Tab-separated table of C-alpha atoms and ligand atoms in Angstrom:
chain	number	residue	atom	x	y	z
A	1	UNK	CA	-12.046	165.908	-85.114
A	2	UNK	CA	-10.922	162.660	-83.236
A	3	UNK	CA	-10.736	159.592	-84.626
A	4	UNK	CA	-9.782	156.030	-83.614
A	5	UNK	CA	-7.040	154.542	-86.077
A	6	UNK	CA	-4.819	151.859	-86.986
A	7	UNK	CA	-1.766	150.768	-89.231
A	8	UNK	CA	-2.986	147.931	-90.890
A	9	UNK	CA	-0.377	144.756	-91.016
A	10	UNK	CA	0.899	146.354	-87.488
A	11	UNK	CA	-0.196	145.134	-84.060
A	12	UNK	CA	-0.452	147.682	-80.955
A	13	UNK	CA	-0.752	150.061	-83.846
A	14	UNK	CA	-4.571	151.466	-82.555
A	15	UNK	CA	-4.636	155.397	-81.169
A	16	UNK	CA	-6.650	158.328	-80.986
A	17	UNK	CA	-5.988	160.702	-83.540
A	18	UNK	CA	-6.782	164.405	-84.898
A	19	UNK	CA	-7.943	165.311	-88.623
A	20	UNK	CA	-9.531	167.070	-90.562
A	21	UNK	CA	-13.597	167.071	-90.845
A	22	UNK	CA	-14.267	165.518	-94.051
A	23	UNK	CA	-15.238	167.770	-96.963
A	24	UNK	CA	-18.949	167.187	-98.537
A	25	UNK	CA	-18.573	166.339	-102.294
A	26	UNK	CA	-22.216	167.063	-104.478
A	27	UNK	CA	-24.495	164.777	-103.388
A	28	UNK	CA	-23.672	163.924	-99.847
A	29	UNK	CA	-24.667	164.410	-96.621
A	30	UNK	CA	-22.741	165.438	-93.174
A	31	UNK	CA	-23.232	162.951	-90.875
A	32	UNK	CA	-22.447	163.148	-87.070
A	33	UNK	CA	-21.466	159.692	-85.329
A	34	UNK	CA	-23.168	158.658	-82.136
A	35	UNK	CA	-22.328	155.636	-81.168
A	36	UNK	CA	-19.835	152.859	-82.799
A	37	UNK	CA	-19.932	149.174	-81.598
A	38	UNK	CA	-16.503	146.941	-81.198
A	39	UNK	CA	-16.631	143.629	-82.847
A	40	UNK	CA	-13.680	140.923	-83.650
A	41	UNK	CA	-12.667	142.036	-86.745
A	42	UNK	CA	-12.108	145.210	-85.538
A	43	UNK	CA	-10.043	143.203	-82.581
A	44	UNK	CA	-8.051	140.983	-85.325
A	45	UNK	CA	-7.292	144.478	-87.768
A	46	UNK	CA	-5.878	145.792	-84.555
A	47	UNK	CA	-3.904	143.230	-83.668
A	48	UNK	CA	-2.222	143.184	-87.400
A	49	UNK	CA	-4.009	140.149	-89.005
A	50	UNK	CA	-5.760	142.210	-92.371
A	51	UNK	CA	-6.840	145.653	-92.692
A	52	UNK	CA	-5.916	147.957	-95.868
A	53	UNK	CA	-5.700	151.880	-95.530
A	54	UNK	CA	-7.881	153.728	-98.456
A	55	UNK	CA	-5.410	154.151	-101.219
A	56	UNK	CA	-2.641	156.514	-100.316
A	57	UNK	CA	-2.597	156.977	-97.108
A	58	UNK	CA	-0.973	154.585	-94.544
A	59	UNK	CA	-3.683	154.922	-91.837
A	60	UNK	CA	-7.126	153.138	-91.492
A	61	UNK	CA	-10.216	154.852	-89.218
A	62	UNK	CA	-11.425	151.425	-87.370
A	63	UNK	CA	-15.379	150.819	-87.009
A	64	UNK	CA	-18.053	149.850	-89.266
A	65	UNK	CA	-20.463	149.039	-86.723
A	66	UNK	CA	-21.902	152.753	-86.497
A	67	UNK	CA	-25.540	155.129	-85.561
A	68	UNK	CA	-24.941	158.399	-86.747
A	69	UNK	CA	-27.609	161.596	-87.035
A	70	UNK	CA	-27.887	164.068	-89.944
A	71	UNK	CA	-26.233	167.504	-89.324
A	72	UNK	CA	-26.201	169.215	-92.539
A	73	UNK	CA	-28.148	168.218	-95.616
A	74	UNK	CA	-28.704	169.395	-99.121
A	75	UNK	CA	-30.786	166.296	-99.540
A	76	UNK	CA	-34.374	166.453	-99.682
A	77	UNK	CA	-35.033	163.138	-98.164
A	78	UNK	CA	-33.417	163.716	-94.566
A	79	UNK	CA	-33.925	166.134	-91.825
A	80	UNK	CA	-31.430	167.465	-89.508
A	81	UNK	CA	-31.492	165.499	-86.455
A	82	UNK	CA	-32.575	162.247	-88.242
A	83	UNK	CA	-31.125	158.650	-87.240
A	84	UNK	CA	-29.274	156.937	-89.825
A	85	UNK	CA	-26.853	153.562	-89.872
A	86	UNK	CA	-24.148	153.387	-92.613
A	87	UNK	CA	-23.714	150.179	-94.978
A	88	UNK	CA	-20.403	149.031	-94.563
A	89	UNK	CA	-19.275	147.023	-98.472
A	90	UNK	CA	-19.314	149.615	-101.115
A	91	UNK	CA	-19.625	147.905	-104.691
A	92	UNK	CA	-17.452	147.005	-107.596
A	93	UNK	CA	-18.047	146.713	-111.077
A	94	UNK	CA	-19.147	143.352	-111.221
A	95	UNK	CA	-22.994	141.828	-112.221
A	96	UNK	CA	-23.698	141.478	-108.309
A	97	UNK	CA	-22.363	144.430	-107.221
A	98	UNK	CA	-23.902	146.600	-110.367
A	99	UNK	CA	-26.980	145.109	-108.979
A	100	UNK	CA	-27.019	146.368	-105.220
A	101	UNK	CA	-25.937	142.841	-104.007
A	102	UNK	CA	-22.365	143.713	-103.235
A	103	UNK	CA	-22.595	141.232	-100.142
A	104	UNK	CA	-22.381	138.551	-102.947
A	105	UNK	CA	-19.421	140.157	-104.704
A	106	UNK	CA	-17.587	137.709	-107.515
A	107	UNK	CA	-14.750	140.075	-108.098
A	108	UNK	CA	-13.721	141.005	-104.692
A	109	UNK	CA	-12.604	144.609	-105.578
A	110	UNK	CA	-15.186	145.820	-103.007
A	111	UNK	CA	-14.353	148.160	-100.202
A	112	UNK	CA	-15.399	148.178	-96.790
A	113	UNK	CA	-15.435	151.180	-94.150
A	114	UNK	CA	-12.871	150.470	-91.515
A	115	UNK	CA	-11.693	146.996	-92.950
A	116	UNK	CA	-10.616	147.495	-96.336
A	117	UNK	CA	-9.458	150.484	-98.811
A	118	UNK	CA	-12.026	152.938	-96.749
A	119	UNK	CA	-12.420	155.028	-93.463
A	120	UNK	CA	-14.518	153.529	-91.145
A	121	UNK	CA	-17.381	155.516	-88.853
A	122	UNK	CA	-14.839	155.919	-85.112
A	123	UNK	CA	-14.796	159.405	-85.669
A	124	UNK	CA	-16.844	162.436	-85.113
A	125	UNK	CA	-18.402	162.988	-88.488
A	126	UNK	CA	-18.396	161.616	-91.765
A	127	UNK	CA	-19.811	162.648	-95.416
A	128	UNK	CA	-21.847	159.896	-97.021
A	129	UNK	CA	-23.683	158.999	-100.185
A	130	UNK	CA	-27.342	158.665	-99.412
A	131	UNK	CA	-27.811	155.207	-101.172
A	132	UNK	CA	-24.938	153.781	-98.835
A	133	UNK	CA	-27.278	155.318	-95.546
A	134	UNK	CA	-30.521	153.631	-93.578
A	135	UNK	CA	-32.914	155.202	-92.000
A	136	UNK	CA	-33.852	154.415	-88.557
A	137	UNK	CA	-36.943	155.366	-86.324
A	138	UNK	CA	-36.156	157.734	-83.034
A	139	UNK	CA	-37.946	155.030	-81.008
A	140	UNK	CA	-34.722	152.618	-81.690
A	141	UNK	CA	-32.102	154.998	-80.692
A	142	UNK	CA	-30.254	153.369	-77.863
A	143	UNK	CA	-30.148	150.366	-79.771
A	144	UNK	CA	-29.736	150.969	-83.178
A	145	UNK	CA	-26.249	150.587	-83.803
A	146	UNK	CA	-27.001	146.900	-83.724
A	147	UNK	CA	-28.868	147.163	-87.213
A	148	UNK	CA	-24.791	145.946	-88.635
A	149	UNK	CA	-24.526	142.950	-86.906
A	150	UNK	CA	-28.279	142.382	-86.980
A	151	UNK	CA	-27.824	142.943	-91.123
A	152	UNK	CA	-25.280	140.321	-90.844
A	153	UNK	CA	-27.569	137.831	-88.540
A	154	UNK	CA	-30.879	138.444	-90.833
A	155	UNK	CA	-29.139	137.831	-94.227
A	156	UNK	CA	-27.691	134.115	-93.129
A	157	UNK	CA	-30.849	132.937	-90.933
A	158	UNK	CA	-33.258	134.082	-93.612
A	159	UNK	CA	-31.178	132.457	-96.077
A	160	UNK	CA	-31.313	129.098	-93.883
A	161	UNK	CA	-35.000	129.463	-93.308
A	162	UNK	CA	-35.693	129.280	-97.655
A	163	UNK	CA	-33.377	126.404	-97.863
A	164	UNK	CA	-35.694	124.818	-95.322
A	165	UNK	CA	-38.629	125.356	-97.034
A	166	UNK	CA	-37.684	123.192	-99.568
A	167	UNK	CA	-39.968	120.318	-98.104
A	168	UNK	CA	-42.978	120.603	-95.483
A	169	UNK	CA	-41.885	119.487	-92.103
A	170	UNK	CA	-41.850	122.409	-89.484
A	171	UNK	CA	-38.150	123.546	-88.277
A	172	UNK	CA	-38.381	121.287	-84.675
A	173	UNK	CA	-34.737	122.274	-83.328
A	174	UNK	CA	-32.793	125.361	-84.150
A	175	UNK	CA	-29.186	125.761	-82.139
A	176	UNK	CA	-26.771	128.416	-82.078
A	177	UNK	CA	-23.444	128.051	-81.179
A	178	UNK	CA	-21.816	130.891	-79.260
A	179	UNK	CA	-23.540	133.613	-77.802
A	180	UNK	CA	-21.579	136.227	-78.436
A	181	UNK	CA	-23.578	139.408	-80.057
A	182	UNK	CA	-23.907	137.810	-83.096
A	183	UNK	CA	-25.464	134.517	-81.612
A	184	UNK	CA	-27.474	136.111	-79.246
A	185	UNK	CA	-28.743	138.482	-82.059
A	186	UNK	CA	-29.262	135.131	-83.936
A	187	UNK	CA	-31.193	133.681	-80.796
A	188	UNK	CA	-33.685	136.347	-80.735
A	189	UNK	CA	-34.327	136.106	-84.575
A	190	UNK	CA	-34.777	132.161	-84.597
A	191	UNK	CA	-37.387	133.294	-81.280
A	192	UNK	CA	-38.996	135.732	-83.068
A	193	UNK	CA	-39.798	133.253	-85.880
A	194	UNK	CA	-40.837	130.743	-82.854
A	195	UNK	CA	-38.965	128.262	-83.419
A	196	UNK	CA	-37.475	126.145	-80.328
A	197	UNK	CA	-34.351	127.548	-79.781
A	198	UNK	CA	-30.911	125.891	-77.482
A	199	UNK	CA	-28.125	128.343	-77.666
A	200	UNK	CA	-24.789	126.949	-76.805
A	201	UNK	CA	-21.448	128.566	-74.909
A	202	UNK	CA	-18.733	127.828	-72.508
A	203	UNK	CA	-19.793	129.942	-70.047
A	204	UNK	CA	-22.090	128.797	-66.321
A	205	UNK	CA	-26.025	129.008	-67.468
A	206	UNK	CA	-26.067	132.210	-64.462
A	207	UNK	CA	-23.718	134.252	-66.371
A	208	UNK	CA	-25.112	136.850	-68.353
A	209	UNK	CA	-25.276	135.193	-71.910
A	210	UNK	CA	-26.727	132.360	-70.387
A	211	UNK	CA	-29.745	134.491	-68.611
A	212	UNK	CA	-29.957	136.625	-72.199
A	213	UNK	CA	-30.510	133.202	-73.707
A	214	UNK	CA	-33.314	132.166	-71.528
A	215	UNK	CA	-34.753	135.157	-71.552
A	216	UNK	CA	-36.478	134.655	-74.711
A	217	UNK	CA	-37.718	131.596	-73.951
A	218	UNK	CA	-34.583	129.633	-75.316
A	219	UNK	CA	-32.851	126.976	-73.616
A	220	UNK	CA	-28.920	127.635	-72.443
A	221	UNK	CA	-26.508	125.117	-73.317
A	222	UNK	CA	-22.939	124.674	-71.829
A	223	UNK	CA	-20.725	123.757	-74.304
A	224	UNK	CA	-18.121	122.797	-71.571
A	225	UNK	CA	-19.731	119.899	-70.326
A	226	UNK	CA	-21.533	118.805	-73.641
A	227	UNK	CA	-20.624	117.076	-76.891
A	228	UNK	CA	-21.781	118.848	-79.751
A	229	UNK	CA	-21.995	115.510	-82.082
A	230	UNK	CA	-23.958	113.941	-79.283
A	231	UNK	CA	-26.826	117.023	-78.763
A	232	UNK	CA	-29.158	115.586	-81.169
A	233	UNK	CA	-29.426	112.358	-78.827
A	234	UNK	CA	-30.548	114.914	-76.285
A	235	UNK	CA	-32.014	118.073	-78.203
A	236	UNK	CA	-33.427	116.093	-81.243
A	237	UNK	CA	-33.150	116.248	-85.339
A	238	UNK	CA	-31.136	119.555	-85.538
A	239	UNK	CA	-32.920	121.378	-88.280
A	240	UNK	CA	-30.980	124.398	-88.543
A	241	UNK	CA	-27.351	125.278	-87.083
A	242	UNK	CA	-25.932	129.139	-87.014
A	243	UNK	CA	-22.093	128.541	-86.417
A	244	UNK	CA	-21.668	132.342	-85.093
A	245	UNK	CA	-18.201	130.975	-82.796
A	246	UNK	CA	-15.573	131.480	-85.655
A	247	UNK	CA	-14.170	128.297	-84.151
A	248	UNK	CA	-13.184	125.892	-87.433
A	249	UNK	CA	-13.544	122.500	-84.913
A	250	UNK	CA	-16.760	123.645	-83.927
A	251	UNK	CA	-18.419	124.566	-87.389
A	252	UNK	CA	-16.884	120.861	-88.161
A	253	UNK	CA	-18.600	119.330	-85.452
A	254	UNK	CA	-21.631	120.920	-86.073
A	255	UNK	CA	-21.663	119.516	-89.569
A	256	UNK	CA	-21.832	115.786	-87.754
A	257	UNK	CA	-24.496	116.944	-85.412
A	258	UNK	CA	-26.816	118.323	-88.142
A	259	UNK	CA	-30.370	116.856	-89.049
A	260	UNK	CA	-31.887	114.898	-91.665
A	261	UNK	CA	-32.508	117.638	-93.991
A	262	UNK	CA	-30.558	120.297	-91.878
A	263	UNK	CA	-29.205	123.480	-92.608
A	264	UNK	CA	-25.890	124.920	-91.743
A	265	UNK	CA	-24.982	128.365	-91.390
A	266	UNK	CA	-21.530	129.363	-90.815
A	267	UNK	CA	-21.135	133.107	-89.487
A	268	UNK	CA	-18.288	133.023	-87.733
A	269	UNK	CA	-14.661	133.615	-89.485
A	270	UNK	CA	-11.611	131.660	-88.332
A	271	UNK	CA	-8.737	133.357	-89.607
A	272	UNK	CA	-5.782	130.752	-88.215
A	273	UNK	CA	-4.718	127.785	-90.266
A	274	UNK	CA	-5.434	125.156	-87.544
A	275	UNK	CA	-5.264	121.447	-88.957
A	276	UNK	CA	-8.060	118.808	-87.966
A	277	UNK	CA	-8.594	115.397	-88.826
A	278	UNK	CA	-12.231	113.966	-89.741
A	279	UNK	CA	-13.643	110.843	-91.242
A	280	UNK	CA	-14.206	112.633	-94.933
A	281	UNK	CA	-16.402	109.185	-96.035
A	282	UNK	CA	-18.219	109.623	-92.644
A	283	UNK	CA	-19.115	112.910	-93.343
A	284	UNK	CA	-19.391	112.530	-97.093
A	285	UNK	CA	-21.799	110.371	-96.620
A	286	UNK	CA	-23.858	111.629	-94.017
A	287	UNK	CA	-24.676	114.625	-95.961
A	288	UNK	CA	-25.691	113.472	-99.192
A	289	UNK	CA	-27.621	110.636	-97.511
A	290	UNK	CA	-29.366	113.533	-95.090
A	291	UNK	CA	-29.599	115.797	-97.801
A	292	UNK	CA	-27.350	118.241	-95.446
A	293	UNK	CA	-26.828	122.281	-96.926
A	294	UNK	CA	-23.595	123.827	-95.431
A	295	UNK	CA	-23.137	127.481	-96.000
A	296	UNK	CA	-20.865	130.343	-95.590
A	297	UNK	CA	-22.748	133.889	-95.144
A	298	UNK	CA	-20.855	136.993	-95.050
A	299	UNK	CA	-21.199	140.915	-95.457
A	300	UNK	CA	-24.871	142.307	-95.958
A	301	UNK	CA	-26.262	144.661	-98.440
A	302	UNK	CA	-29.047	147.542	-97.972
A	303	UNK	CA	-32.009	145.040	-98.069
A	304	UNK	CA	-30.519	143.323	-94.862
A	305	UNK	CA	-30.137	146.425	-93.165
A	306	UNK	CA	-33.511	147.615	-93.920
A	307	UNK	CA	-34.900	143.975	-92.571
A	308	UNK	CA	-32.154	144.520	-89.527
A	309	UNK	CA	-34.169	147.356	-88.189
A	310	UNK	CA	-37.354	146.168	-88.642
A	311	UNK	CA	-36.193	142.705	-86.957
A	312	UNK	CA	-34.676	145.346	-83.716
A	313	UNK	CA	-38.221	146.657	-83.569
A	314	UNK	CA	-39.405	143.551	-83.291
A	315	UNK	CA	-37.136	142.023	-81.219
A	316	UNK	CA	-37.688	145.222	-78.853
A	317	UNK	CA	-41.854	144.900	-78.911
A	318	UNK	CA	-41.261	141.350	-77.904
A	319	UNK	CA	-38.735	141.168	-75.332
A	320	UNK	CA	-38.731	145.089	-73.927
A	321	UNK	CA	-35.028	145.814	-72.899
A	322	UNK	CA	-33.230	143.120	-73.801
A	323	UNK	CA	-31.370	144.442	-77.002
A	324	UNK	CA	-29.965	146.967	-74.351
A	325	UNK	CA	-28.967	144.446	-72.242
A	326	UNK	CA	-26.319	143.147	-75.551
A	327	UNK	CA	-24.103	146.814	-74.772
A	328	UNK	CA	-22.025	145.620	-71.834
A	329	UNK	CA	-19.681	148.583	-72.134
A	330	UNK	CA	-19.988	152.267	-73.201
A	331	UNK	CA	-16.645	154.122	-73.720
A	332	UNK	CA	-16.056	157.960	-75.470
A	333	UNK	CA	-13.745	157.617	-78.147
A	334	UNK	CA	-10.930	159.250	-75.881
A	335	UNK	CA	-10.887	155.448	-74.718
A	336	UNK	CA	-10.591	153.901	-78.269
A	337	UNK	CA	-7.461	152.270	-77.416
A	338	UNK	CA	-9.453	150.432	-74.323
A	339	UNK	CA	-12.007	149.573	-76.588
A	340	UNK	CA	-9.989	146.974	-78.480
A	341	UNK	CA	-9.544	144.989	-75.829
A	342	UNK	CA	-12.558	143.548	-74.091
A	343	UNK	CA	-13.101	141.151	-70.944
A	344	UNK	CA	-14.217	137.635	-71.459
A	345	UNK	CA	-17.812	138.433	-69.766
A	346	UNK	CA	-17.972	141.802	-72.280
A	347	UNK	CA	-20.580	140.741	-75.079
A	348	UNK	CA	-20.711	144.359	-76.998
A	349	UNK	CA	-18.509	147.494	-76.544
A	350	UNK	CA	-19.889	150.668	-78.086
A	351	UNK	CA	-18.123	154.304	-78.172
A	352	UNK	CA	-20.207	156.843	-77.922
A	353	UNK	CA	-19.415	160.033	-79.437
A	354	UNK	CA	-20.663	163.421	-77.896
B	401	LIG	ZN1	-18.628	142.974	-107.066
């Protein structure tokens, strides 16, 4: 079967290559892979910046963004033909992880398909472990290998909505900075819940993100001609912040622009080690006098992806299409190599598998 690989720790490493299909141990299922969405880490393992091959080999299969369909089951619970998304960390030993929240890991021997010490899902099949696959209804097909990055989305936002309700005042002001997949995903979760929504990039309000934004009856923001520590003068108390732009100046400016009682999430990963200067009594004080909550969110477990899909069902009964709309490119996996590199206007790259 084809696959789509790197060597990790090596840039212009990615190609296509051929192996074997993978052999069903007792208990497993054989999985066929539809469709696999492109995301940034997938971009920086590519380019050389982390990545680790399962142990022994000196390869890595790339993808953990994935919708695959049963094809051959000795398991009761799924049919042939059935829609299924694959969880992505695969657990340790540790109290967390022994209790199905490997997302919150405190050892950090985890594994991860297509990122670290596991395959990943570019490539035709693959044989799974039940517990590590979610079921997903027909009726979500052609959007369903969002449920990942929605798993990622729903796990920080619905943490950032119980920090809120630790007193009674309604959330007045949600923002979202970058609207990329993730922070369009994030968009149409804070709409869902109703809050009042701004959504912030550096692209023209016409361009695509921008009418994706305002389509759900959020307000566009161009980060080019605005000041981020200045939008609450504007916008008003900023209640909750997702950081989903991976930019470190950014997620520090949005820790100045935060409410009285706000709530930061930060989604996106910066992976440089870019130096920035800041008034740490300024910003010491502001958030112990505005009783501030700064977070880092990361990975999801099966609960999130279970809540993912019901979130893409909901997002698709409210807004018909627009998940869709997210996919700006569809490539077969003959174009893997393609794949990795995106153009600024792309929001979500998926391979689809035949
Ligand atoms: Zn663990």
């Amino acid at each position: 079967m084809k696959a789509g690989a790197v060597t990790p720790g090596q840039r212009y490493s990615a190609r296509l290559i051929e192996m074997a299909l993978p052999s069903v141990e007792l208990g497993e299922v054989m999985v066929r892979v539809r469709e696999v969405g492109i995301d940034g880490t997938d971009i920086e393992i590519s380019g050389g910046r982390y990545g680790e091959s399962p142990s022994g080999q000196d390869f890595l299969i790339l993808g953990h963004e994935a919708l695959g369909e049963i094809e051959d089951s000795g398991n009761a619970k799924f049919k042939k033909g059935e829609l299924v998304v694959p969880i992505v960390r695969r657990p340790d030993s540790c109290v967390n992880c022994l209790n199905g929240q490997y997302d919150m890991c405190l050892e950090g021997n985890y594994k991860e398909c297509g990122i670290k010490g596991l395959h990943g899902f570019a490539r035709e099949h693959i044989s799974e472990n039940p517990k590590f696959l979610v079921m997903v209804p027909a009726s979500l097909r052609s959007i369903a290998v969002l449920t990942e990055p929605m798993s990622i989305v729903t796990k920080g936002i619905d943490q950032a909505i119980e920090f809120h309700h630790r007193y009674s005042n309604p959330v007045q002001v949600a923002l979202v900075l970058g609207a990329g997949s993730l922070g369009l995903l994030a968009t149409a979760f804070l709409r869902v819940q109703n809050f009042n929504t701004y959504t912030l990039d550096i692209v023209p309000k016409s361009s695509l993100k921008g009418q994706l934004v305002e389509a759900l009856g959020a307000t566009y923001l161009n980060g080019a001609s605005l000041s981020i520590p200045e939008l609450p003068e504007q916008i008003g108390n900023l209640d909750i912040i997702v950081e989903a732009t991976g930019n470190s100046t950014v997620a520090f400016q949005a820790m100045t622009a935060l409410g009285r009682n706000g709530i930061l999430c930060l989604m996106g990963v910066s992976t440089g080690n870019k130096p920035l200067e800041i008034c740490a009594d300024c910003l010491d004080m502001e958030m112990v006098l505005g009783n501030k909550v700064v977070f880092g969110t990361v990975s999801s477990n099966r609960s999130h992806f279970e809540r993912a899909v019901e979130l893409l069902a909901s997002i698709e009964r409210n807004w018909p299409q627009w998940l869709s709309k997210l996919i700006t490119r569809r490539l077969r996996i003959d174009e893997f190599t393609d794949a990795l590199h995106p153009t600024p206007d792309n929001i979500k790259t998926v391979i689809q598998l035949l």
